[in-house]
Short mmCIF file of C-alpha atoms in Angstrom, two decimals:
data_model
loop_
_atom_site.label_atom_id
_atom_site.label_comp_id
_atom_site.label_asym_id
_atom_site.label_seq_id
_atom_site.Cartn_x
_atom_site.Cartn_y
_atom_site.Cartn_z
CA MET A 1 -69.28 -13.22 -132.82
CA LYS A 2 -67.50 -16.24 -131.30
CA TYR A 3 -64.37 -15.62 -133.41
CA PHE A 4 -64.56 -11.90 -132.62
CA LYS A 5 -64.43 -12.66 -128.88
CA ILE A 6 -61.48 -15.04 -129.34
CA GLY A 7 -59.67 -12.39 -131.38
CA TRP A 8 -60.19 -9.76 -128.69
CA VAL A 9 -58.87 -12.09 -125.99
CA LEU A 10 -55.73 -12.71 -128.07
CA LEU A 11 -55.25 -8.97 -128.56
CA LEU A 12 -55.62 -8.37 -124.82
CA ILE A 13 -53.06 -11.10 -124.04
CA MET A 14 -50.66 -9.44 -126.45
CA ALA A 15 -51.19 -6.08 -124.73
CA VAL A 16 -50.42 -7.54 -121.32
CA ALA A 17 -47.38 -9.38 -122.69
CA ALA A 18 -46.07 -6.09 -124.07
CA CYS A 19 -45.79 -4.62 -120.58
CA GLY A 20 -42.26 -3.37 -120.05
CA ARG A 21 -41.46 -3.24 -123.76
CA LYS A 22 -41.21 0.35 -125.02
CA LYS A 23 -43.78 0.95 -127.76
CA GLY A 24 -44.08 3.64 -130.38
CA LYS A 25 -47.31 5.62 -130.50
CA PRO A 26 -50.31 3.81 -131.99
CA ARG A 27 -51.54 4.65 -135.48
CA GLN A 28 -53.01 8.14 -135.54
CA GLN A 29 -55.31 7.58 -138.52
CA GLU A 30 -57.25 4.72 -140.10
CA ILE A 31 -60.02 5.85 -142.41
CA VAL A 32 -62.74 3.32 -143.16
CA LYS A 33 -64.75 3.41 -146.38
CA ASN A 34 -68.08 3.16 -144.60
CA ILE A 35 -68.97 4.41 -141.15
CA ARG A 36 -70.70 1.07 -140.49
CA GLN A 37 -67.28 -0.57 -140.52
CA LEU A 38 -66.10 1.40 -137.49
CA ASP A 39 -67.40 -1.05 -134.92
CA GLU A 40 -65.32 -3.76 -136.60
CA VAL A 41 -62.11 -1.73 -136.85
CA VAL A 42 -62.15 0.36 -133.63
CA PRO A 43 -61.52 -2.62 -131.25
CA ALA A 44 -58.14 -3.31 -132.87
CA GLN A 45 -57.25 0.37 -132.48
CA ILE A 46 -58.30 0.25 -128.80
CA SER A 47 -56.07 -2.79 -128.32
CA GLU A 48 -53.15 -0.87 -129.88
CA ARG A 49 -53.63 1.86 -127.34
CA LEU A 50 -53.74 -0.52 -124.40
CA GLU A 51 -50.58 -2.15 -125.71
CA TYR A 52 -48.95 1.28 -125.96
CA ILE A 53 -49.86 2.09 -122.33
CA ALA A 54 -48.50 -1.28 -121.18
CA GLY A 55 -45.19 -0.68 -122.92
CA ASN A 56 -44.77 2.92 -121.74
CA GLU A 57 -45.05 2.66 -117.96
CA GLY A 58 -48.72 3.61 -117.87
CA MET A 59 -48.31 6.76 -119.96
CA MET A 60 -51.06 7.43 -122.51
CA GLU A 61 -50.54 8.78 -125.98
CA ASP A 62 -51.22 12.38 -124.91
CA SER A 63 -48.35 12.05 -122.37
CA VAL A 64 -50.77 11.93 -119.42
CA PRO A 65 -50.50 8.84 -117.17
CA ALA A 66 -53.46 6.47 -116.92
CA LEU A 67 -55.01 5.83 -113.53
CA ARG A 68 -54.44 2.07 -113.90
CA LEU A 69 -53.81 -0.02 -117.01
CA THR A 70 -55.52 -3.01 -115.38
CA ALA A 71 -58.73 -1.00 -114.95
CA LEU A 72 -58.77 -0.14 -118.67
CA GLN A 73 -57.98 -3.74 -119.65
CA PHE A 74 -60.77 -5.05 -117.43
CA ALA A 75 -63.35 -2.57 -118.74
CA TYR A 76 -62.64 -3.29 -122.41
CA GLY A 77 -62.17 -7.01 -121.85
CA ARG A 78 -65.61 -7.07 -120.27
CA HIS A 79 -67.03 -5.66 -123.53
CA GLN A 80 -64.92 -7.78 -125.91
CA GLY A 81 -62.88 -4.75 -126.87
CA ALA A 82 -65.79 -2.72 -128.23
CA ALA A 83 -65.95 1.05 -127.92
CA LEU A 84 -67.72 2.19 -124.78
CA TRP A 85 -68.52 5.78 -125.74
CA SER A 86 -69.62 5.50 -129.39
CA LYS A 87 -71.32 3.21 -131.89
CA ASN A 88 -70.67 3.22 -135.63
CA GLY A 89 -69.40 6.76 -135.75
CA ARG A 90 -71.95 8.31 -133.39
CA ALA A 91 -70.92 9.54 -129.94
CA GLY A 92 -73.05 8.33 -127.07
CA SER A 93 -74.95 10.68 -124.80
CA GLY A 94 -72.34 10.24 -122.09
CA VAL A 95 -69.64 12.00 -124.10
CA ASP A 96 -71.11 15.49 -123.71
CA SER A 97 -71.67 14.98 -119.99
CA MET A 98 -68.12 13.68 -119.44
CA MET A 99 -66.62 16.56 -121.40
CA GLN A 100 -68.56 19.06 -119.30
CA TRP A 101 -67.06 17.52 -116.16
CA ILE A 102 -63.56 17.56 -117.62
CA ASN A 103 -63.73 21.16 -118.77
CA ALA A 104 -65.24 22.26 -115.44
CA ALA A 105 -62.78 20.24 -113.34
CA GLY A 106 -61.49 23.48 -111.78
CA ASN A 107 -64.82 23.87 -109.96
CA TYR A 108 -63.93 20.73 -108.02
CA GLY A 109 -60.33 21.70 -107.33
CA LEU A 110 -59.07 19.41 -110.11
CA ASN A 111 -56.84 20.08 -113.10
CA PRO A 112 -58.57 19.48 -116.50
CA ALA A 113 -55.20 18.47 -118.01
CA HIS A 114 -55.16 15.37 -115.77
CA TYR A 115 -58.26 14.14 -117.61
CA HIS A 116 -56.90 14.56 -121.16
CA ALA A 117 -58.79 17.83 -121.73
CA GLY A 118 -56.46 18.99 -124.54
CA ALA A 119 -56.52 15.77 -126.57
CA LEU A 120 -60.24 15.20 -126.08
CA ASN A 121 -61.28 18.74 -127.01
CA ASP A 122 -59.04 18.49 -130.08
CA ALA A 123 -60.66 15.18 -131.11
CA ARG A 124 -64.15 16.63 -130.78
CA GLU A 125 -63.22 19.62 -132.88
CA ARG A 126 -61.87 17.32 -135.57
CA PHE A 127 -65.10 15.31 -135.60
CA LYS A 128 -67.06 18.54 -136.04
CA ALA A 129 -64.75 19.80 -138.81
CA GLY A 130 -65.28 17.16 -141.48
CA LYS A 131 -66.70 13.80 -142.54
CA GLU A 132 -63.29 12.21 -143.01
CA ALA A 133 -62.55 12.49 -139.28
CA GLN A 134 -65.88 10.83 -138.54
CA LYS A 135 -64.62 7.75 -140.46
CA ASP A 136 -61.30 7.69 -138.60
CA ALA A 137 -61.23 4.52 -136.47
CA ALA A 138 -57.99 5.62 -134.81
CA LEU A 139 -59.53 8.90 -133.67
CA TRP A 140 -62.64 7.18 -132.30
CA ALA A 141 -60.47 4.66 -130.43
CA LYS A 142 -58.23 7.39 -129.03
CA MET A 143 -61.21 9.37 -127.75
CA ASP A 144 -62.78 6.24 -126.27
CA VAL A 145 -59.76 5.15 -124.26
CA LEU A 146 -59.04 8.70 -123.07
CA LEU A 147 -62.66 9.18 -121.96
CA THR A 148 -62.66 5.87 -120.09
CA ASP A 149 -59.47 6.75 -118.25
CA ALA A 150 -60.78 10.27 -117.56
CA PHE A 151 -63.92 8.83 -115.96
CA PHE A 152 -61.95 6.34 -113.86
CA LYS A 153 -59.44 8.94 -112.76
CA MET A 154 -62.01 11.59 -111.91
CA ALA A 155 -64.13 9.13 -109.94
CA HIS A 156 -61.06 8.09 -107.96
CA HIS A 157 -59.85 11.67 -107.40
CA LEU A 158 -63.28 12.91 -106.30
CA HIS A 159 -63.53 10.09 -103.77
CA TYR A 160 -59.99 9.71 -102.45
CA GLY A 161 -58.18 12.84 -103.62
CA VAL A 162 -55.32 13.47 -106.02
CA ALA A 163 -52.41 13.43 -103.58
CA PRO A 164 -51.20 10.15 -102.07
CA ARG A 165 -52.65 9.09 -98.74
CA ASP A 166 -50.48 8.73 -95.65
CA SER A 167 -50.75 6.48 -92.62
CA VAL A 168 -53.11 8.90 -90.87
CA THR A 169 -55.52 9.57 -93.72
CA LEU A 170 -55.43 6.02 -95.08
CA ARG A 171 -58.97 4.68 -95.32
CA LYS A 172 -60.17 1.08 -95.26
CA ASP A 173 -61.85 1.62 -98.63
CA SER A 174 -58.61 2.99 -100.05
CA LEU A 175 -59.14 1.84 -103.62
CA LEU A 176 -61.90 1.77 -106.23
CA SER A 177 -61.21 -1.68 -107.66
CA ASP A 178 -61.08 -2.39 -111.40
CA THR A 179 -64.39 -4.21 -111.08
CA ALA A 180 -66.00 -1.30 -109.19
CA LEU A 181 -64.77 1.30 -111.71
CA SER A 182 -65.94 -0.75 -114.68
CA GLY A 183 -69.34 -1.37 -113.11
CA LEU A 184 -69.71 2.30 -112.23
CA LEU A 185 -68.96 3.35 -115.81
CA GLN A 186 -71.22 0.69 -117.34
CA THR A 187 -74.16 1.75 -115.17
CA ALA A 188 -73.53 5.44 -115.85
CA LEU A 189 -73.40 4.94 -119.65
CA GLN A 190 -76.45 2.71 -119.74
CA ASN A 191 -78.55 5.09 -117.64
CA GLY A 192 -77.17 8.36 -118.98
CA GLY A 193 -75.95 9.14 -115.48
CA ILE A 194 -72.32 10.26 -115.80
CA SER A 195 -72.97 13.31 -113.61
CA ALA A 196 -74.84 11.33 -110.96
CA ALA A 197 -72.11 8.68 -110.82
CA LEU A 198 -69.35 11.26 -110.33
CA GLN A 199 -71.32 13.35 -107.83
CA GLN A 200 -71.82 10.26 -105.69
CA GLN A 201 -68.04 9.95 -105.31
CA GLU A 202 -67.69 13.34 -103.61
CA PRO A 203 -67.62 13.80 -99.83
CA PHE A 204 -70.76 15.11 -98.17
CA HIS A 205 -69.02 16.85 -95.29
CA PRO A 206 -70.42 20.39 -94.81
CA GLY A 207 -66.89 21.83 -94.75
CA TYR A 208 -66.11 20.27 -98.13
CA LEU A 209 -69.37 21.39 -99.73
CA ALA A 210 -68.93 24.94 -98.41
CA LEU A 211 -65.33 25.13 -99.66
CA LYS A 212 -66.35 23.84 -103.09
CA GLU A 213 -69.02 26.54 -103.30
CA GLY A 214 -66.41 29.11 -102.25
CA VAL A 215 -64.11 27.96 -105.05
CA HIS A 216 -66.93 28.35 -107.57
CA GLN A 217 -67.73 31.87 -106.30
CA TYR A 218 -64.07 32.87 -106.32
CA GLN A 219 -63.64 31.64 -109.89
CA GLN A 220 -66.64 33.66 -111.01
CA GLN A 221 -65.39 36.78 -109.23
CA TYR A 222 -61.64 36.63 -109.88
CA GLY A 223 -61.02 33.75 -112.31
CA GLY A 224 -60.26 35.95 -115.30
CA ILE A 225 -58.46 38.71 -113.38
CA HIS A 226 -54.73 39.35 -113.14
CA TRP A 227 -53.41 42.18 -111.01
CA ASP A 228 -50.09 43.95 -111.20
CA THR A 229 -47.53 42.99 -108.59
CA LEU A 230 -46.27 45.47 -106.05
CA PRO A 231 -42.58 46.12 -105.28
CA GLN A 232 -41.23 43.70 -102.68
CA GLN A 233 -40.89 46.38 -100.02
CA TYR A 234 -42.91 49.36 -98.87
CA TYR A 235 -42.09 52.77 -100.30
CA ASP A 236 -43.62 55.94 -98.91
CA THR A 237 -44.17 57.40 -102.36
CA LEU A 238 -47.24 58.53 -104.25
CA GLN A 239 -46.62 55.93 -106.96
CA PHE A 240 -46.48 53.05 -104.49
CA LYS A 241 -49.65 54.25 -102.74
CA GLN A 242 -51.42 54.39 -106.11
CA GLN A 243 -50.36 50.82 -106.89
CA LEU A 244 -51.38 49.65 -103.42
CA ALA A 245 -54.78 51.33 -103.66
CA ALA A 246 -55.44 49.85 -107.11
CA ARG A 247 -54.67 46.37 -105.80
CA LEU A 248 -56.92 46.72 -102.74
CA ILE A 249 -59.78 48.06 -104.87
CA LYS A 250 -59.70 44.90 -107.02
CA THR A 251 -60.43 42.62 -104.09
CA GLY A 252 -62.85 44.92 -102.31
CA GLN A 253 -60.88 46.07 -99.27
CA LEU A 254 -60.89 49.65 -100.54
CA ASP A 255 -63.88 51.53 -101.96
CA SER A 256 -62.78 53.63 -104.91
CA ALA A 257 -65.74 56.02 -104.58
CA GLY A 258 -64.40 59.37 -103.44
CA PHE A 259 -60.99 57.95 -102.58
CA ILE A 260 -57.88 60.07 -103.09
CA VAL A 261 -54.37 58.67 -102.74
CA THR A 262 -53.40 61.23 -100.13
CA ASP A 263 -56.09 59.86 -97.78
CA SER A 264 -53.61 57.86 -95.69
CA VAL A 265 -56.17 56.91 -93.04
CA LYS A 266 -58.52 55.26 -95.53
CA LEU A 267 -55.65 53.46 -97.22
CA LYS A 268 -54.28 52.23 -93.88
CA ASN A 269 -57.72 50.92 -92.86
CA ALA A 270 -57.98 49.07 -96.19
CA VAL A 271 -54.61 47.44 -95.55
CA LYS A 272 -55.79 46.45 -92.06
CA LYS A 273 -58.93 44.90 -93.54
CA PHE A 274 -56.82 42.87 -95.97
CA GLN A 275 -54.47 41.78 -93.18
CA LYS A 276 -57.36 40.59 -91.00
CA GLU A 277 -58.77 38.57 -93.88
CA PHE A 278 -55.44 36.80 -94.35
CA ASN A 279 -54.53 36.32 -90.68
CA ILE A 280 -51.71 38.89 -90.74
CA TYR A 281 -51.13 41.19 -87.79
CA PRO A 282 -53.33 44.19 -88.67
CA ASP A 283 -50.93 47.12 -88.30
CA GLY A 284 -52.09 48.80 -91.52
CA VAL A 285 -48.56 48.77 -92.95
CA ALA A 286 -47.87 46.99 -96.24
CA GLY A 287 -44.83 45.12 -94.98
CA LYS A 288 -43.01 42.21 -96.60
CA ARG A 289 -45.52 39.48 -95.72
CA THR A 290 -48.50 41.67 -96.59
CA ILE A 291 -47.01 42.51 -100.00
CA GLN A 292 -46.23 38.86 -100.69
CA THR A 293 -49.85 38.01 -99.95
CA LEU A 294 -51.15 40.90 -102.06
CA ASN A 295 -49.02 39.70 -104.99
CA LYS A 296 -50.49 36.20 -105.10
CA GLN A 297 -52.66 35.85 -108.19
CA PRO A 298 -56.22 34.40 -108.24
CA GLN A 299 -54.92 31.14 -109.70
CA ASP A 300 -52.55 30.81 -106.73
CA TRP A 301 -55.45 31.14 -104.30
CA LEU A 302 -57.59 28.71 -106.31
CA LEU A 303 -54.76 26.19 -106.21
CA GLN A 304 -54.52 26.61 -102.44
CA ALA A 305 -58.26 25.99 -102.13
CA ALA A 306 -57.93 22.91 -104.38
CA LEU A 307 -55.31 21.41 -102.06
CA ASN A 308 -57.75 21.71 -99.19
CA LEU A 309 -60.65 20.14 -101.07
CA ASP A 310 -58.24 17.25 -101.54
CA ARG A 311 -57.59 17.12 -97.79
CA TRP A 312 -61.32 16.82 -97.11
CA ARG A 313 -61.41 13.82 -99.45
CA LYS A 314 -58.91 12.06 -97.21
CA LEU A 315 -61.33 12.04 -94.27
CA PRO A 316 -63.69 9.09 -93.68
CA ASP A 317 -66.92 9.14 -95.68
CA THR A 318 -68.86 9.71 -92.46
CA LEU A 319 -67.66 11.70 -89.46
CA PRO A 320 -68.98 11.07 -85.92
CA GLY A 321 -72.04 12.92 -84.70
CA ARG A 322 -69.77 15.02 -82.54
CA TYR A 323 -66.03 15.53 -82.73
CA LEU A 324 -63.24 17.98 -81.99
CA LEU A 325 -61.26 19.42 -84.90
CA VAL A 326 -58.00 21.34 -84.53
CA ASN A 327 -57.07 23.23 -87.69
CA ILE A 328 -53.34 23.91 -87.41
CA PRO A 329 -52.91 26.79 -89.93
CA ALA A 330 -56.08 28.52 -88.66
CA PHE A 331 -54.81 28.25 -85.05
CA ARG A 332 -58.34 27.26 -84.09
CA LEU A 333 -60.23 24.49 -82.34
CA ASN A 334 -63.89 23.66 -82.96
CA VAL A 335 -66.17 21.11 -81.36
CA MET A 336 -68.85 20.07 -83.85
CA GLU A 337 -72.13 18.48 -82.85
CA ASP A 338 -74.66 17.55 -85.55
CA THR A 339 -72.90 20.03 -87.90
CA ALA A 340 -73.30 22.84 -85.29
CA ASN A 341 -70.24 24.59 -83.84
CA VAL A 342 -70.71 24.26 -80.06
CA VAL A 343 -67.23 25.25 -78.81
CA GLU A 344 -64.63 27.42 -80.51
CA SER A 345 -61.25 28.52 -79.26
CA ARG A 346 -58.01 30.03 -80.41
CA VAL A 347 -55.10 27.63 -80.08
CA ILE A 348 -51.32 27.71 -80.12
CA VAL A 349 -49.66 24.94 -82.14
CA GLY A 350 -46.13 23.69 -82.71
CA THR A 351 -43.45 25.69 -84.44
CA PRO A 352 -42.28 24.57 -87.91
CA ARG A 353 -39.34 22.83 -86.17
CA THR A 354 -41.53 21.16 -83.50
CA ARG A 355 -44.70 20.53 -85.46
CA THR A 356 -48.07 19.54 -84.11
CA PRO A 357 -48.75 16.18 -85.79
CA ILE A 358 -51.73 15.29 -87.98
CA LEU A 359 -53.64 12.58 -86.12
CA ASN A 360 -56.92 10.87 -85.28
CA SER A 361 -57.69 9.89 -81.70
CA VAL A 362 -60.32 9.90 -78.95
CA MET A 363 -60.23 12.18 -75.91
CA THR A 364 -60.53 10.12 -72.74
CA ASN A 365 -60.02 12.41 -69.74
CA PHE A 366 -58.71 15.69 -68.46
CA VAL A 367 -56.42 16.46 -65.53
CA LEU A 368 -56.77 19.50 -63.27
CA TYR A 369 -53.53 21.09 -62.04
CA PRO A 370 -51.35 18.55 -63.85
CA TYR A 371 -47.66 17.85 -63.56
CA TRP A 372 -45.66 18.38 -66.73
CA ARG A 373 -43.18 15.62 -67.50
CA VAL A 374 -40.64 17.46 -69.63
CA PRO A 375 -39.90 15.58 -72.90
CA TYR A 376 -36.28 14.50 -73.19
CA SER A 377 -35.92 16.44 -76.45
CA ILE A 378 -36.55 19.65 -74.47
CA VAL A 379 -34.42 18.49 -71.53
CA PHE A 380 -31.33 17.93 -73.69
CA LYS A 381 -31.75 20.86 -76.10
CA GLU A 382 -32.89 23.57 -73.72
CA MET A 383 -32.79 22.71 -70.03
CA LEU A 384 -29.71 20.63 -69.26
CA PRO A 385 -27.24 23.27 -70.58
CA GLN A 386 -28.93 25.85 -68.32
CA ILE A 387 -28.92 23.52 -65.29
CA LYS A 388 -25.20 22.82 -65.72
CA LYS A 389 -24.58 26.57 -65.64
CA ASP A 390 -26.76 27.16 -62.59
CA VAL A 391 -28.75 24.51 -60.72
CA ASN A 392 -31.10 27.26 -59.49
CA TYR A 393 -32.62 27.13 -62.98
CA LEU A 394 -34.70 24.19 -61.67
CA TYR A 395 -36.18 26.27 -58.86
CA GLU A 396 -36.87 29.22 -61.15
CA LYS A 397 -38.82 26.97 -63.55
CA ASN A 398 -40.64 25.14 -60.73
CA LEU A 399 -39.03 21.85 -61.78
CA GLU A 400 -38.38 18.81 -59.61
CA VAL A 401 -36.15 15.84 -60.34
CA VAL A 402 -37.62 12.33 -60.15
CA ASP A 403 -35.61 9.08 -60.32
CA HIS A 404 -36.74 5.87 -62.05
CA HIS A 405 -38.36 4.68 -58.79
CA GLY A 406 -40.61 7.74 -58.74
CA ASN A 407 -38.75 9.38 -55.85
CA VAL A 408 -38.09 13.13 -55.79
CA VAL A 409 -34.32 13.76 -55.71
CA SER A 410 -32.51 16.84 -54.39
CA PRO A 411 -30.84 18.65 -57.34
CA ASP A 412 -27.82 19.40 -55.15
CA SER A 413 -27.09 15.67 -54.76
CA ILE A 414 -26.64 15.16 -58.53
CA GLU A 415 -23.40 15.60 -60.49
CA TRP A 416 -24.99 17.40 -63.45
CA GLY A 417 -21.73 17.69 -65.38
CA LYS A 418 -21.66 13.90 -65.89
CA LEU A 419 -25.18 13.76 -67.36
CA GLY A 420 -26.05 13.92 -71.03
CA ARG A 421 -28.09 12.40 -73.82
CA ASN A 422 -26.52 8.95 -73.31
CA HIS A 423 -26.90 8.95 -69.54
CA PHE A 424 -29.80 10.70 -67.81
CA PRO A 425 -31.54 8.41 -65.28
CA TYR A 426 -34.06 11.05 -64.21
CA VAL A 427 -37.29 12.74 -65.22
CA LEU A 428 -37.79 16.49 -64.91
CA ARG A 429 -41.29 17.31 -63.76
CA GLN A 430 -42.84 20.74 -63.53
CA MET A 431 -45.02 20.98 -60.46
CA ASP A 432 -48.71 21.83 -60.61
CA GLY A 433 -50.04 25.31 -60.14
CA LEU A 434 -50.43 28.51 -62.12
CA ASP A 435 -46.70 28.56 -62.98
CA ASN A 436 -46.94 25.17 -64.70
CA SER A 437 -46.40 25.37 -68.48
CA LEU A 438 -49.51 23.19 -68.87
CA GLY A 439 -51.57 25.72 -66.99
CA ILE A 440 -54.58 24.60 -65.01
CA LEU A 441 -55.89 21.77 -67.18
CA LYS A 442 -54.63 19.09 -69.59
CA PHE A 443 -56.78 17.05 -72.03
CA ASN A 444 -55.48 13.55 -72.75
CA PHE A 445 -55.93 11.37 -75.83
CA SER A 446 -53.97 8.36 -76.97
CA ASN A 447 -51.28 9.03 -79.60
CA LYS A 448 -47.73 7.96 -80.40
CA PHE A 449 -46.42 11.55 -80.40
CA SER A 450 -46.99 12.24 -76.68
CA VAL A 451 -48.94 15.42 -77.45
CA TYR A 452 -52.11 16.67 -75.80
CA LEU A 453 -54.32 19.75 -75.47
CA HIS A 454 -53.73 21.98 -72.46
CA ASP A 455 -54.01 25.41 -70.89
CA THR A 456 -50.88 27.57 -70.62
CA ASN A 457 -49.34 29.93 -68.11
CA ASN A 458 -48.48 32.35 -70.95
CA ARG A 459 -51.94 33.34 -72.12
CA SER A 460 -50.85 36.62 -73.68
CA LEU A 461 -49.58 34.66 -76.71
CA PHE A 462 -53.16 34.00 -77.82
CA SER A 463 -53.29 37.59 -79.08
CA ASN A 464 -50.57 36.84 -81.67
CA SER A 465 -51.72 36.46 -85.27
CA ASN A 466 -49.13 33.73 -85.88
CA ARG A 467 -49.50 31.19 -83.09
CA ALA A 468 -47.11 28.44 -84.22
CA LEU A 469 -45.17 28.73 -80.97
CA SER A 470 -45.29 25.48 -78.97
CA HIS A 471 -43.15 22.34 -78.80
CA GLY A 472 -45.93 20.35 -80.51
CA CYS A 473 -48.79 20.24 -78.02
CA VAL A 474 -51.92 22.34 -78.59
CA ARG A 475 -52.55 25.13 -76.08
CA VAL A 476 -56.24 26.02 -75.78
CA GLN A 477 -57.45 29.49 -74.86
CA GLN A 478 -61.01 28.44 -73.97
CA TRP A 479 -59.94 25.41 -71.94
CA ASP A 480 -62.67 25.99 -69.37
CA SER A 481 -65.45 26.04 -71.99
CA LEU A 482 -64.08 22.82 -73.47
CA ALA A 483 -63.96 21.16 -70.04
CA MET A 484 -67.52 22.20 -69.21
CA TYR A 485 -68.71 20.88 -72.58
CA MET A 486 -67.09 17.52 -71.89
CA ILE A 487 -68.92 17.07 -68.57
CA ARG A 488 -72.29 18.56 -69.52
CA ASN A 489 -73.84 15.15 -70.32
CA ASP A 490 -72.31 13.35 -67.36
CA PRO A 491 -75.03 11.17 -65.74
CA ARG A 492 -73.86 12.41 -62.33
CA PRO A 493 -75.62 15.79 -61.94
CA GLU A 494 -73.24 16.91 -59.20
CA MET A 495 -70.14 16.54 -61.39
CA ARG A 496 -70.28 20.03 -62.89
CA ASP A 497 -70.24 21.62 -59.42
CA SER A 498 -67.51 19.19 -58.32
CA VAL A 499 -65.21 20.26 -61.14
CA ARG A 500 -65.84 23.91 -60.31
CA THR A 501 -64.94 23.21 -56.67
CA TRP A 502 -61.74 21.36 -57.66
CA LEU A 503 -60.73 24.31 -59.78
CA HIS A 504 -61.43 26.78 -57.00
CA ASN A 505 -59.49 24.72 -54.44
CA GLU A 506 -56.65 24.04 -56.91
CA GLU A 507 -56.99 20.29 -56.41
CA GLN A 508 -55.14 17.85 -58.64
CA ARG A 509 -57.89 15.63 -60.05
CA VAL A 510 -58.55 13.42 -63.08
CA TYR A 511 -61.96 13.48 -64.76
CA SER A 512 -62.63 10.39 -66.92
CA MET A 513 -65.14 11.04 -69.67
CA THR A 514 -68.28 8.92 -69.83
CA ASN A 515 -68.79 9.89 -73.49
CA ARG A 516 -65.41 9.98 -75.19
CA LEU A 517 -64.82 12.66 -77.80
CA PRO A 518 -63.23 11.84 -81.20
CA ILE A 519 -60.46 14.27 -82.08
CA TYR A 520 -58.99 15.14 -85.46
CA ILE A 521 -55.93 17.34 -85.84
CA ARG A 522 -55.77 18.48 -89.44
CA TYR A 523 -54.07 20.97 -91.76
CA PHE A 524 -56.50 23.17 -93.74
CA THR A 525 -55.07 26.36 -95.25
CA ALA A 526 -58.37 27.38 -96.86
CA GLU A 527 -61.99 27.19 -95.78
CA MET A 528 -65.33 28.85 -96.32
CA ARG A 529 -65.99 30.98 -93.26
CA GLU A 530 -68.67 33.59 -92.68
CA GLY A 531 -69.71 33.44 -96.32
CA ARG A 532 -66.31 33.96 -97.93
CA LEU A 533 -63.15 32.05 -98.71
CA GLN A 534 -60.64 32.35 -95.88
CA PHE A 535 -56.97 31.54 -96.50
CA TYR A 536 -54.26 30.82 -93.92
CA GLU A 537 -50.48 30.84 -94.04
CA ASP A 538 -48.84 27.55 -94.98
CA VAL A 539 -46.97 27.48 -91.67
CA TYR A 540 -45.41 24.02 -92.16
CA GLY A 541 -44.91 24.21 -95.93
CA GLU A 542 -47.37 21.36 -96.51
CA ASP A 543 -49.07 23.14 -99.43
CA LYS A 544 -45.78 23.40 -101.29
CA THR A 545 -45.33 19.64 -100.90
CA LEU A 546 -48.77 18.93 -102.39
CA GLU A 547 -48.70 21.43 -105.25
CA LYS A 548 -46.72 19.13 -107.56
CA TYR A 549 -49.71 16.76 -107.75
CA PHE A 550 -51.98 19.53 -109.05
CA ARG A 551 -49.81 21.27 -111.63
#
């Protein structure tokens, strides 16, 4: 055994030394005379495969990249190069469990191909087909290394997600170390607990668990269905109405019982129902956007749900007991307290050109009847050209000019034609009151983007189905409910009445919160809501950016 250990160490050193040197694929067959010889021959075959990965930029022999070569090297080095998943030609109990996870990866928003599903299913079929394959050391080694990488990769993906993390979603525990992965696998194989080990890596957030259940239900209902696509524009013909009705029947918006194509009212109501479910203005007309949404296949929707499971995995393992969540594509704000939804409001978010940023912060105070300091990006792009045409623009927009000393300056005393992006020693400030773009109340939280939550003086926009309309800040329809929630636990019992009085008297006041409220602004285009999967438009194109990691 001593010489065997020394030999394995030498093989491992050779594999590491091969890094950067292009290697041909390892031997695909090595038949032993006796199955009992497999445990002696398989380690050398495993070493060949590690050497191949090292020399091919982390790519495995089935052309799927490994999670990390160092993790594989550590796991096999820890066991002197021996197979982890089999012994003398007999698969361990963990193989069946791991294969079930791989083949059911879609239930978790994962792609089975990322976990070597094709190569592993092929290897298992070959083992079942004949005794010669059962004596093939190369095949056992191939299956072993692929299974080990599949376990490592799935554990990592379930915990941290498939897509790369950014500066906002980066977590302190941003990596399952080689030691942690190896220990997790060793414990799982020894205790027959592959499923338990992988389940423990998943988030426990209610939103994640509900979305995962929605994915499973959707797969059962629509997974094997493919519907015909509709023409790209509406045609008022019998044929088009038949196609439209057939499509709506498949997803339950239209009841086929007793329906006739000439029943325009019933068909229009079915289109409205579909539009409401997909956050499209419910006019009952199958316009361009409605048809595009109707034409998306079940696999497209499942992929969209998978992207959002991945987004949940980017959140911390534990969320605060209460927090505020803004979901940009849903145009909605929720305050959660012990998993209960205590405040909900429609919101208006930034346009695709002036996006509301993804961020984490803590709400500290709110301001009644606030001034609005106009961002310079808006000053130079929108306001200064108008002011140069007519200085009365400032009066029409209720704007005052403030110098760097904080003094209000008369607009008529300024030579506006000489001002521009490179020279503008003023601040434009919109005065408080009902005409203020911030409305009656502004909620402040620290962030580098200078955005905040606020009321608006254009409240009619909350009735729009697409509410990506702002310069980046989040406008809140139920601002008063949010304010009252924030002061409800104030130790000063008179504070609630005080705030009401300030509002009535239109006083400019600042309320500093005694219990600060964590805030998360996030981007979820799918969620489980009211017992069914709800999808939202990818308003900023973020889904398209992520899709490449899931194909």
